PDB file of C-alpha atoms and ligand atoms in Angstrom:
ATOM      1  CA  MET A  21     206.870  25.067 147.649  1.00 36.00           C
ATOM      2  CA  MET A  22     204.911  27.642 145.607  1.00 40.00           C
ATOM      3  CA  PRO A  23     207.169  30.112 143.803  1.00 42.00           C
ATOM      4  CA  THR A  24     206.945  33.690 145.053  1.00 42.00           C
ATOM      5  CA  ASP A  25     205.542  36.370 142.741  1.00 47.00           C
ATOM      6  CA  SER A  26     208.979  37.850 142.124  1.00 49.00           C
ATOM      7  CA  GLN A  27     210.236  34.514 140.736  1.00 66.00           C
ATOM      8  CA  ASN A  28     207.422  34.223 138.221  1.00 75.00           C
ATOM      9  CA  PRO A  29     208.054  35.553 134.726  1.00 81.00           C
ATOM     10  CA  GLU A  30     206.204  38.840 134.231  1.00 86.00           C
ATOM     11  CA  ILE A  31     203.177  38.490 132.013  1.00 94.00           C
ATOM     12  CA  SER A  32     201.212  40.970 129.956  1.00 96.00           C
ATOM     13  CA  VAL A  33     197.657  41.238 128.698  1.00 97.00           C
ATOM     14  CA  SER A  34     199.007  40.669 125.174  1.00 95.00           C
ATOM     15  CA  ASP A  35     200.321  37.251 126.377  1.00 96.00           C
ATOM     16  CA  LEU A  36     196.793  36.391 127.525  1.00 97.00           C
ATOM     17  CA  LEU A  37     195.392  37.325 124.104  1.00 95.00           C
ATOM     18  CA  LEU A  38     198.093  35.302 122.393  1.00 93.00           C
ATOM     19  CA  TYR A  39     197.174  32.365 124.661  1.00 94.00           C
ATOM     20  CA  ILE A  40     193.504  32.611 123.642  1.00 92.00           C
ATOM     21  CA  ASN A  41     194.697  32.532 120.027  1.00 88.00           C
ATOM     22  CA  CYS A  42     196.999  29.551 120.631  1.00 91.00           C
ATOM     23  CA  PRO A  43     198.887  28.666 123.882  1.00 92.00           C
ATOM     24  CA  ARG A  44     201.939  27.621 121.878  1.00 92.00           C
ATOM     25  CA  ARG A  45     202.347  31.088 120.441  1.00 91.00           C
ATOM     26  CA  VAL A  46     203.032  32.340 123.983  1.00 94.00           C
ATOM     27  CA  TYR A  47     205.839  29.775 124.210  1.00 92.00           C
ATOM     28  CA  PHE A  48     207.465  30.851 120.938  1.00 91.00           C
ATOM     29  CA  VAL A  49     207.161  34.607 121.563  1.00 92.00           C
ATOM     30  CA  SER A  50     208.545  34.246 125.099  1.00 92.00           C
ATOM     31  CA  ARG A  51     211.545  32.436 123.630  1.00 89.00           C
ATOM     32  CA  GLY A  52     212.375  35.320 121.306  1.00 86.00           C
ATOM     33  CA  TYR A  53     210.714  34.155 118.084  1.00 85.00           C
ATOM     34  CA  GLU A  54     209.258  37.151 116.323  1.00 79.00           C
ATOM     35  CA  LEU A  55     205.562  37.222 115.611  1.00 77.00           C
ATOM     36  CA  LEU A  56     205.631  38.949 112.247  1.00 68.00           C
ATOM     37  CA  PRO A  57     202.123  39.509 110.987  1.00 68.00           C
ATOM     38  CA  GLU A  58     202.253  40.146 107.274  1.00 70.00           C
ATOM     39  CA  ILE A  59     201.922  43.818 106.341  1.00 80.00           C
ATOM     40  CA  ASN A  60     199.333  43.715 103.631  1.00 87.00           C
ATOM     41  CA  ALA A  61     196.477  45.972 102.542  1.00 91.00           C
ATOM     42  CA  SER A  62     194.087  44.363 104.983  1.00 90.00           C
ATOM     43  CA  ARG A  63     196.423  44.986 107.953  1.00 90.00           C
ATOM     44  CA  LEU A  64     196.982  48.573 106.829  1.00 93.00           C
ATOM     45  CA  GLU A  65     193.234  49.046 106.540  1.00 95.00           C
ATOM     46  CA  ARG A  66     192.867  47.942 110.188  1.00 93.00           C
ATOM     47  CA  MET A  67     195.732  50.215 111.291  1.00 93.00           C
ATOM     48  CA  LEU A  68     194.149  53.174 109.477  1.00 96.00           C
ATOM     49  CA  LEU A  69     190.715  52.481 110.969  1.00 96.00           C
ATOM     50  CA  LYS A  70     192.257  52.358 114.433  1.00 94.00           C
ATOM     51  CA  GLU A  71     193.897  55.760 113.890  1.00 94.00           C
ATOM     52  CA  LEU A  72     190.675  57.125 112.403  1.00 96.00           C
ATOM     53  CA  SER A  73     188.700  55.976 115.434  1.00 95.00           C
ATOM     54  CA  LEU A  74     190.839  58.126 117.731  1.00 94.00           C
ATOM     55  CA  ASN A  75     189.027  61.071 116.069  1.00 93.00           C
ATOM     56  CA  TYR A  76     185.480  59.749 116.612  1.00 94.00           C
ATOM     57  CA  SER A  77     184.881  61.742 119.802  1.00 93.00           C
ATOM     58  CA  GLU A  78     185.994  65.045 118.185  1.00 93.00           C
ATOM     59  CA  ILE A  79     183.906  64.306 115.096  1.00 93.00           C
ATOM     60  CA  VAL A  80     180.795  63.404 117.126  1.00 90.00           C
ATOM     61  CA  LYS A  81     181.268  66.618 119.107  1.00 87.00           C
ATOM     62  CA  LYS A  82     181.423  68.704 115.908  1.00 83.00           C
ATOM     63  CA  CYS A  83     178.815  67.009 113.763  1.00 73.00           C
ATOM     64  CA  SER A  84     175.985  65.999 116.061  1.00 66.00           C
ATOM     65  CA  LEU A  85     173.288  64.584 113.772  1.00 68.00           C
ATOM     66  CA  ASN A  86     174.502  65.819 110.392  1.00 78.00           C
ATOM     67  CA  ALA A  87     175.417  62.757 108.265  1.00 83.00           C
ATOM     68  CA  ASP A  88     177.046  64.667 105.398  1.00 86.00           C
ATOM     69  CA  THR A  89     179.306  66.693 107.664  1.00 89.00           C
ATOM     70  CA  MET A  90     180.208  63.550 109.588  1.00 91.00           C
ATOM     71  CA  CYS A  91     181.263  61.697 106.408  1.00 94.00           C
ATOM     72  CA  LYS A  92     183.361  64.684 105.306  1.00 93.00           C
ATOM     73  CA  GLU A  93     185.057  64.963 108.700  1.00 94.00           C
ATOM     74  CA  LEU A  94     185.778  61.208 108.727  1.00 96.00           C
ATOM     75  CA  GLU A  95     187.263  61.411 105.226  1.00 96.00           C
ATOM     76  CA  ALA A  96     189.494  64.334 106.217  1.00 96.00           C
ATOM     77  CA  ALA A  97     190.654  62.506 109.362  1.00 96.00           C
ATOM     78  CA  LEU A  98     191.433  59.387 107.294  1.00 97.00           C
ATOM     79  CA  THR A  99     193.561  61.452 104.915  1.00 97.00           C
ATOM     80  CA  TYR A 100     195.633  62.644 107.888  1.00 96.00           C
ATOM     81  CA  ALA A 101     195.870  59.084 109.273  1.00 96.00           C
ATOM     82  CA  CYS A 102     197.192  57.923 105.897  1.00 94.00           C
ATOM     83  CA  LYS A 103     199.915  60.589 105.933  1.00 94.00           C
ATOM     84  CA  ASP A 104     200.835  59.933 109.557  1.00 94.00           C
ATOM     85  CA  LEU A 105     200.940  56.135 109.547  1.00 92.00           C
ATOM     86  CA  PRO A 106     204.356  55.692 107.814  1.00 90.00           C
ATOM     87  CA  LEU A 107     205.834  58.243 110.261  1.00 93.00           C
ATOM     88  CA  MET A 108     204.390  56.410 113.243  1.00 92.00           C
ATOM     89  CA  PHE A 109     205.452  52.908 112.181  1.00 88.00           C
ATOM     90  CA  PRO A 110     208.694  53.372 110.180  1.00 88.00           C
ATOM     91  CA  LYS A 111     209.956  49.817 110.900  1.00 82.00           C
ATOM     92  CA  GLU A 112     206.770  48.207 109.601  1.00 81.00           C
ATOM     93  CA  PHE A 113     206.760  50.421 106.504  1.00 84.00           C
ATOM     94  CA  GLU A 114     210.336  49.406 105.612  1.00 82.00           C
ATOM     95  CA  ARG A 115     208.974  45.998 104.612  1.00 76.00           C
ATOM     96  CA  THR A 116     205.690  47.142 103.127  1.00 78.00           C
ATOM     97  CA  GLU A 117     205.100  46.852  99.413  1.00 78.00           C
ATOM     98  CA  LYS A 118     204.241  50.062  97.593  1.00 76.00           C
ATOM     99  CA  GLY A 119     200.568  50.260  96.812  1.00 87.00           C
ATOM    100  CA  PHE A 120     199.409  48.478  99.980  1.00 91.00           C
ATOM    101  CA  LEU A 121     198.829  51.790 101.746  1.00 91.00           C
ATOM    102  CA  GLU A 122     196.703  53.110  98.875  1.00 92.00           C
ATOM    103  CA  GLU A 123     194.717  49.875  98.857  1.00 94.00           C
ATOM    104  CA  GLY A 124     194.314  49.947 102.658  1.00 94.00           C
ATOM    105  CA  ASP A 125     193.179  53.578 102.402  1.00 95.00           C
ATOM    106  CA  ALA A 126     190.612  52.746  99.705  1.00 96.00           C
ATOM    107  CA  ARG A 127     189.228  49.870 101.788  1.00 96.00           C
ATOM    108  CA  ALA A 128     188.996  51.999 104.929  1.00 96.00           C
ATOM    109  CA  ARG A 129     187.395  54.862 102.951  1.00 97.00           C
ATOM    110  CA  ALA A 130     184.711  52.495 101.650  1.00 97.00           C
ATOM    111  CA  LYS A 131     183.678  51.850 105.279  1.00 96.00           C
ATOM    112  CA  ILE A 132     183.081  55.542 106.098  1.00 96.00           C
ATOM    113  CA  PRO A 133     179.344  55.684 105.175  1.00 95.00           C
ATOM    114  CA  GLU A 134     178.633  52.686 107.444  1.00 96.00           C
ATOM    115  CA  ILE A 135     180.773  54.127 110.258  1.00 96.00           C
ATOM    116  CA  ALA A 136     178.940  57.481 110.014  1.00 95.00           C
ATOM    117  CA  ALA A 137     175.518  55.764 109.952  1.00 94.00           C
ATOM    118  CA  ASN A 138     176.316  53.699 113.061  1.00 95.00           C
ATOM    119  CA  LEU A 139     177.800  56.643 114.968  1.00 95.00           C
ATOM    120  CA  LEU A 140     174.624  58.605 114.251  1.00 93.00           C
ATOM    121  CA  LYS A 141     172.480  55.614 115.271  1.00 94.00           C
ATOM    122  CA  GLY A 142     174.464  55.442 118.537  1.00 93.00           C
ATOM    123  CA  ILE A 143     173.835  59.151 119.193  1.00 92.00           C
ATOM    124  CA  GLU A 144     170.093  58.701 118.554  1.00 92.00           C
ATOM    125  CA  GLU A 145     169.877  55.596 120.722  1.00 92.00           C
ATOM    126  CA  PHE A 146     172.079  56.562 123.693  1.00 90.00           C
ATOM    127  CA  GLY A 147     172.213  60.376 123.419  1.00 90.00           C
ATOM    128  CA  ASN A 148     175.074  62.670 122.494  1.00 90.00           C
ATOM    129  CA  ASP A 149     176.427  62.956 126.043  1.00 93.00           C
ATOM    130  CA  ALA A 150     176.587  59.193 126.644  1.00 95.00           C
ATOM    131  CA  MET A 151     178.249  58.581 123.255  1.00 94.00           C
ATOM    132  CA  LEU A 152     180.801  61.301 123.933  1.00 95.00           C
ATOM    133  CA  ALA A 153     181.513  59.934 127.413  1.00 96.00           C
ATOM    134  CA  ALA A 154     182.048  56.430 126.002  1.00 96.00           C
ATOM    135  CA  LEU A 155     184.298  57.681 123.186  1.00 96.00           C
ATOM    136  CA  THR A 156     186.357  60.431 124.807  1.00 96.00           C
ATOM    137  CA  PRO A 157     189.614  59.289 126.392  1.00 95.00           C
ATOM    138  CA  VAL A 158     190.599  60.466 129.850  1.00 96.00           C
ATOM    139  CA  LYS A 159     193.903  58.708 129.093  1.00 95.00           C
ATOM    140  CA  THR A 160     195.159  57.054 125.890  1.00 94.00           C
ATOM    141  CA  GLU A 161     197.185  53.827 126.055  1.00 94.00           C
ATOM    142  CA  PRO A 162     198.407  54.185 129.671  1.00 96.00           C
ATOM    143  CA  ILE A 163     200.678  51.339 130.819  1.00 96.00           C
ATOM    144  CA  ILE A 164     199.397  49.740 134.010  1.00 96.00           C
ATOM    145  CA  PHE A 165     201.300  47.210 136.103  1.00 95.00           C
ATOM    146  CA  SER A 166     200.006  45.176 139.013  1.00 94.00           C
ATOM    147  CA  LYS A 167     202.565  43.553 141.288  1.00 92.00           C
ATOM    148  CA  ARG A 168     199.834  41.535 142.940  1.00 91.00           C
ATOM    149  CA  LEU A 169     198.693  40.053 139.611  1.00 93.00           C
ATOM    150  CA  ASN A 170     202.218  40.031 138.140  1.00 93.00           C
ATOM    151  CA  LEU A 171     200.520  41.495 135.072  1.00 96.00           C
ATOM    152  CA  LYS A 172     200.943  44.556 132.895  1.00 97.00           C
ATOM    153  CA  GLY A 173     198.754  45.925 130.127  1.00 97.00           C
ATOM    154  CA  SER A 174     197.604  48.963 128.279  1.00 97.00           C
ATOM    155  CA  PRO A 175     193.965  49.763 127.482  1.00 97.00           C
ATOM    156  CA  SER A 176     193.437  51.640 124.200  1.00 96.00           C
ATOM    157  CA  LYS A 177     191.709  54.288 126.316  1.00 96.00           C
ATOM    158  CA  ILE A 178     190.369  54.961 129.756  1.00 97.00           C
ATOM    159  CA  VAL A 179     187.014  56.730 129.522  1.00 97.00           C
ATOM    160  CA  CYS A 180     184.923  58.320 132.244  1.00 97.00           C
ATOM    161  CA  PHE A 181     181.411  56.901 132.056  1.00 96.00           C
ATOM    162  CA  GLU A 182     178.708  57.470 134.692  1.00 93.00           C
ATOM    163  CA  GLY A 183     181.363  58.805 137.032  1.00 92.00           C
ATOM    164  CA  ALA A 184     183.658  55.775 136.741  1.00 94.00           C
ATOM    165  CA  ASN A 185     186.970  55.540 134.914  1.00 96.00           C
ATOM    166  CA  VAL A 186     186.703  52.329 132.860  1.00 97.00           C
ATOM    167  CA  PRO A 187     188.811  50.601 130.184  1.00 98.00           C
ATOM    168  CA  SER A 188     187.972  50.733 126.506  1.00 98.00           C
ATOM    169  CA  ILE A 189     189.562  48.718 123.708  1.00 98.00           C
ATOM    170  CA  ILE A 190     189.699  49.474 119.995  1.00 97.00           C
ATOM    171  CA  ARG A 191     188.994  46.470 117.770  1.00 95.00           C
ATOM    172  CA  PRO A 192     189.421  47.000 114.041  1.00 92.00           C
ATOM    173  CA  GLY A 193     188.148  43.503 113.114  1.00 89.00           C
ATOM    174  CA  SER A 194     184.683  42.096 112.684  1.00 94.00           C
ATOM    175  CA  CYS A 195     181.791  42.931 114.980  1.00 96.00           C
ATOM    176  CA  PRO A 196     179.428  40.289 116.449  1.00 96.00           C
ATOM    177  CA  ILE A 197     175.684  40.724 115.853  1.00 96.00           C
ATOM    178  CA  GLN A 198     175.190  41.217 119.584  1.00 95.00           C
ATOM    179  CA  GLY A 199     177.507  41.790 122.551  1.00 96.00           C
ATOM    180  CA  VAL A 200     181.262  41.293 122.150  1.00 97.00           C
ATOM    181  CA  TRP A 201     183.559  38.432 121.101  1.00 97.00           C
ATOM    182  CA  ALA A 202     184.659  36.098 123.915  1.00 96.00           C
ATOM    183  CA  SER A 203     188.310  37.203 123.550  1.00 96.00           C
ATOM    184  CA  ASP A 204     187.270  40.876 123.872  1.00 97.00           C
ATOM    185  CA  ARG A 205     185.365  40.036 127.072  1.00 97.00           C
ATOM    186  CA  ILE A 206     188.537  38.463 128.536  1.00 97.00           C
ATOM    187  CA  HIS A 207     190.605  41.431 127.333  1.00 98.00           C
ATOM    188  CA  ILE A 208     188.310  43.933 129.088  1.00 98.00           C
ATOM    189  CA  ALA A 209     188.169  41.819 132.273  1.00 98.00           C
ATOM    190  CA  ALA A 210     192.001  41.647 132.403  1.00 98.00           C
ATOM    191  CA  LEU A 211     192.281  45.428 131.990  1.00 98.00           C
ATOM    192  CA  ALA A 212     189.596  45.986 134.641  1.00 98.00           C
ATOM    193  CA  LEU A 213     191.539  43.806 137.094  1.00 97.00           C
ATOM    194  CA  LEU A 214     194.664  45.878 136.377  1.00 97.00           C
ATOM    195  CA  LEU A 215     192.852  49.199 136.810  1.00 96.00           C
ATOM    196  CA  GLU A 216     191.239  47.964 140.028  1.00 96.00           C
ATOM    197  CA  SER A 217     194.609  47.032 141.454  1.00 94.00           C
ATOM    198  CA  GLU A 218     195.858  50.551 140.623  1.00 92.00           C
ATOM    199  CA  THR A 219     192.836  52.510 141.902  1.00 92.00           C
ATOM    200  CA  GLY A 220     191.372  50.143 144.525  1.00 93.00           C
ATOM    201  CA  LYS A 221     187.903  50.752 143.033  1.00 93.00           C
ATOM    202  CA  GLU A 222     185.714  48.091 141.475  1.00 95.00           C
ATOM    203  CA  ILE A 223     185.350  48.368 137.680  1.00 96.00           C
ATOM    204  CA  PRO A 224     181.949  46.892 136.801  1.00 96.00           C
ATOM    205  CA  PHE A 225     182.106  47.359 133.018  1.00 98.00           C
ATOM    206  CA  GLY A 226     184.187  48.464 130.068  1.00 98.00           C
ATOM    207  CA  PHE A 227     183.737  49.260 126.375  1.00 98.00           C
ATOM    208  CA  VAL A 228     184.729  47.637 123.098  1.00 98.00           C
ATOM    209  CA  GLU A 229     184.844  49.895 120.054  1.00 97.00           C
ATOM    210  CA  TYR A 230     184.362  47.976 116.796  1.00 97.00           C
ATOM    211  CA  VAL A 231     185.910  50.823 114.870  1.00 95.00           C
ATOM    212  CA  SER A 232     185.445  49.475 111.330  1.00 95.00           C
ATOM    213  CA  PHE A 233     181.712  49.786 111.933  1.00 96.00           C
ATOM    214  CA  GLY A 234     181.511  52.810 114.268  1.00 95.00           C
ATOM    215  CA  ILE A 235     179.839  50.574 116.859  1.00 97.00           C
ATOM    216  CA  ILE A 236     180.588  50.781 120.570  1.00 97.00           C
ATOM    217  CA  ARG A 237     179.469  48.042 122.976  1.00 97.00           C
ATOM    218  CA  LYS A 238     179.359  48.099 126.758  1.00 97.00           C
ATOM    219  CA  VAL A 239     180.587  44.916 128.471  1.00 97.00           C
ATOM    220  CA  VAL A 240     179.492  44.109 132.020  1.00 97.00           C
ATOM    221  CA  ILE A 241     182.337  42.226 133.701  1.00 97.00           C
ATOM    222  CA  ARG A 242     181.234  38.956 135.302  1.00 97.00           C
ATOM    223  CA  SER A 243     182.961  36.948 138.058  1.00 97.00           C
ATOM    224  CA  SER A 244     183.362  34.148 135.509  1.00 97.00           C
ATOM    225  CA  ASP A 245     185.371  36.533 133.257  1.00 97.00           C
ATOM    226  CA  ARG A 246     187.636  37.421 136.186  1.00 97.00           C
ATOM    227  CA  ARG A 247     188.079  33.720 137.016  1.00 97.00           C
ATOM    228  CA  GLU A 248     189.002  32.970 133.389  1.00 97.00           C
ATOM    229  CA  VAL A 249     191.593  35.778 133.342  1.00 97.00           C
ATOM    230  CA  LEU A 250     193.225  34.518 136.535  1.00 97.00           C
ATOM    231  CA  LYS A 251     193.266  30.944 135.201  1.00 97.00           C
ATOM    232  CA  ILE A 252     194.895  32.039 131.927  1.00 97.00           C
ATOM    233  CA  CYS A 253     197.436  34.177 133.862  1.00 96.00           C
ATOM    234  CA  ARG A 254     198.620  31.081 135.771  1.00 95.00           C
ATOM    235  CA  ARG A 255     198.860  29.011 132.592  1.00 95.00           C
ATOM    236  CA  VAL A 256     200.795  31.749 130.806  1.00 96.00           C
ATOM    237  CA  GLU A 257     203.221  32.016 133.740  1.00 95.00           C
ATOM    238  CA  LYS A 258     203.962  28.289 133.434  1.00 94.00           C
ATOM    239  CA  ILE A 259     204.471  28.524 129.671  1.00 95.00           C
ATOM    240  CA  LYS A 260     206.804  31.503 130.053  1.00 93.00           C
ATOM    241  CA  ALA A 261     208.705  29.564 132.701  1.00 91.00           C
ATOM    242  CA  GLY A 262     209.389  26.841 130.104  1.00 89.00           C
ATOM    243  CA  LEU A 263     206.361  24.579 129.717  1.00 90.00           C
ATOM    244  CA  MET A 264     205.629  23.744 126.077  1.00 89.00           C
ATOM    245  CA  PRO A 265     201.855  23.352 125.767  1.00 89.00           C
ATOM    246  CA  GLU A 266     200.401  20.420 123.854  1.00 83.00           C
ATOM    247  CA  LYS A 267     199.906  21.144 120.149  1.00 79.00           C
ATOM    248  CA  THR A 268     196.282  21.241 119.225  1.00 73.00           C
ATOM    249  CA  GLU A 269     194.740  21.351 115.803  1.00 67.00           C
ATOM    250  CA  GLU A 270     194.434  25.069 115.258  1.00 69.00           C
ATOM    251  CA  LYS A 271     192.634  26.914 112.535  1.00 76.00           C
ATOM    252  CA  PHE A 272     195.458  29.499 112.625  1.00 78.00           C
ATOM    253  CA  CYS A 273     198.236  26.923 111.945  1.00 85.00           C
ATOM    254  CA  PRO A 274     198.361  27.277 108.134  1.00 82.00           C
ATOM    255  CA  GLU A 275     199.153  31.016 108.343  1.00 79.00           C
ATOM    256  CA  CYS A 276     201.157  30.882 111.569  1.00 84.00           C
ATOM    257  CA  THR A 277     204.686  32.366 111.582  1.00 83.00           C
ATOM    258  CA  PHE A 278     205.815  29.536 113.881  1.00 86.00           C
ATOM    259  CA  SER A 279     204.441  26.587 111.905  1.00 83.00           C
ATOM    260  CA  GLU A 280     207.904  25.371 110.809  1.00 82.00           C
ATOM    261  CA  HIS A 281     209.122  25.253 114.434  1.00 82.00           C
ATOM    262  CA  CYS A 282     205.885  23.899 115.788  1.00 84.00           C
ATOM    263  CA  VAL A 283     205.839  20.121 115.776  1.00 73.00           C
ATOM    264  CA  SER A 284     203.685  17.910 117.964  1.00 60.00           C
ATOM    265  CA  ASN A 285     205.110  17.022 121.389  1.00 54.00           C
ATOM    266  CA  SER A 286     205.531  13.369 120.339  1.00 48.00           C
ATOM    267  CA  SER A 287     207.501  14.413 117.200  1.00 51.00           C
ATOM    268  CA  LEU A 288     209.632  16.654 119.397  1.00 50.00           C
ATOM    269  CA  MET A 289     210.407  13.745 121.734  1.00 46.00           C
ATOM    270  CA  SER A 290     211.289  11.490 118.801  1.00 44.00           C
ATOM    271  CA  LYS A 291     213.971  14.011 117.767  1.00 46.00           C
ATOM    272  CA  PHE A 292     215.792  13.378 121.042  1.00 45.00           C
ATOM    273  CA  PHE A 293     215.259   9.632 121.567  1.00 39.00           C
TER     274      PHE A 293
HETATM  275  S1  SF4 B 314     201.592  26.393 114.245  1.00 51.88           S
HETATM  276 FE1  SF4 B 314     199.536  26.159 115.125  1.00 51.88          FE
HETATM  277  S2  SF4 B 314     199.855  25.136 117.133  1.00 51.88           S
HETATM  278 FE2  SF4 B 314     201.841  25.963 116.453  1.00 51.88          FE
HETATM  279  S3  SF4 B 314     201.995  27.998 117.393  1.00 51.88           S
HETATM  280 FE3  SF4 B 314     201.137  28.292 115.355  1.00 51.88          FE
HETATM  281  S4  SF4 B 314     198.914  28.262 115.621  1.00 51.88           S
HETATM  282 FE4  SF4 B 314     199.838  27.376 117.459  1.00 51.88          FE
END
């Protein structure tokens, strides 16, 4: 007999992203192991760029096509982000070495000219109104739950574009030459499915903001993306219910927090028999 929805462990969009990273990580996190990404200058740089990006819409509104003013506004906003970050994440900062924040700030600051240039390029290419619509949040980090999908998640923003409220995610990492990374496509599709179940309206697209570059990309959601999300949801449910996925050779293994617990299934069996 198929289990009913209420018997399935609740899953979140972050589980799906963890699964794309490595299915076994879902297993460890669901069993209470803490995923502790190292707090180093590079992580702080990404955190600062994420905070900085929340000001992009205000800055675009103020600066229009003036590059110098835009750089100055971005620098001022980064200074505030640097002051605010330790207050927003006190737990993380307890275990952060002194000097990492300054280094993260310097790295983020070095990106400002490129961010300003790309924001201005976006305004020229798509127009001020379209850029503002794509950047300006109608809601920031709302938590959405769908009983039907047994899934919860939180888009970085919901923006109103061409009359539709659509999800937008903030990605502080690298930016592909064209389009978006495959994991970002799945992320947007999962959030669109959640929003659709809340509003009953089809969400045909979403946005990914590659904030370290000031680049925003529109993603059209395909049926194949929706299918992939639903497939991953079912696999994640099984893992959270107790299934240990097969260990695969992962590029993330050397730096993985769980590597000491993570042995191959055959080694695990040999411990018991
Ligand atoms: S050690 Fe490798 S296989 Fe195991 S959870 Fe980490 S990334 Fe996945």
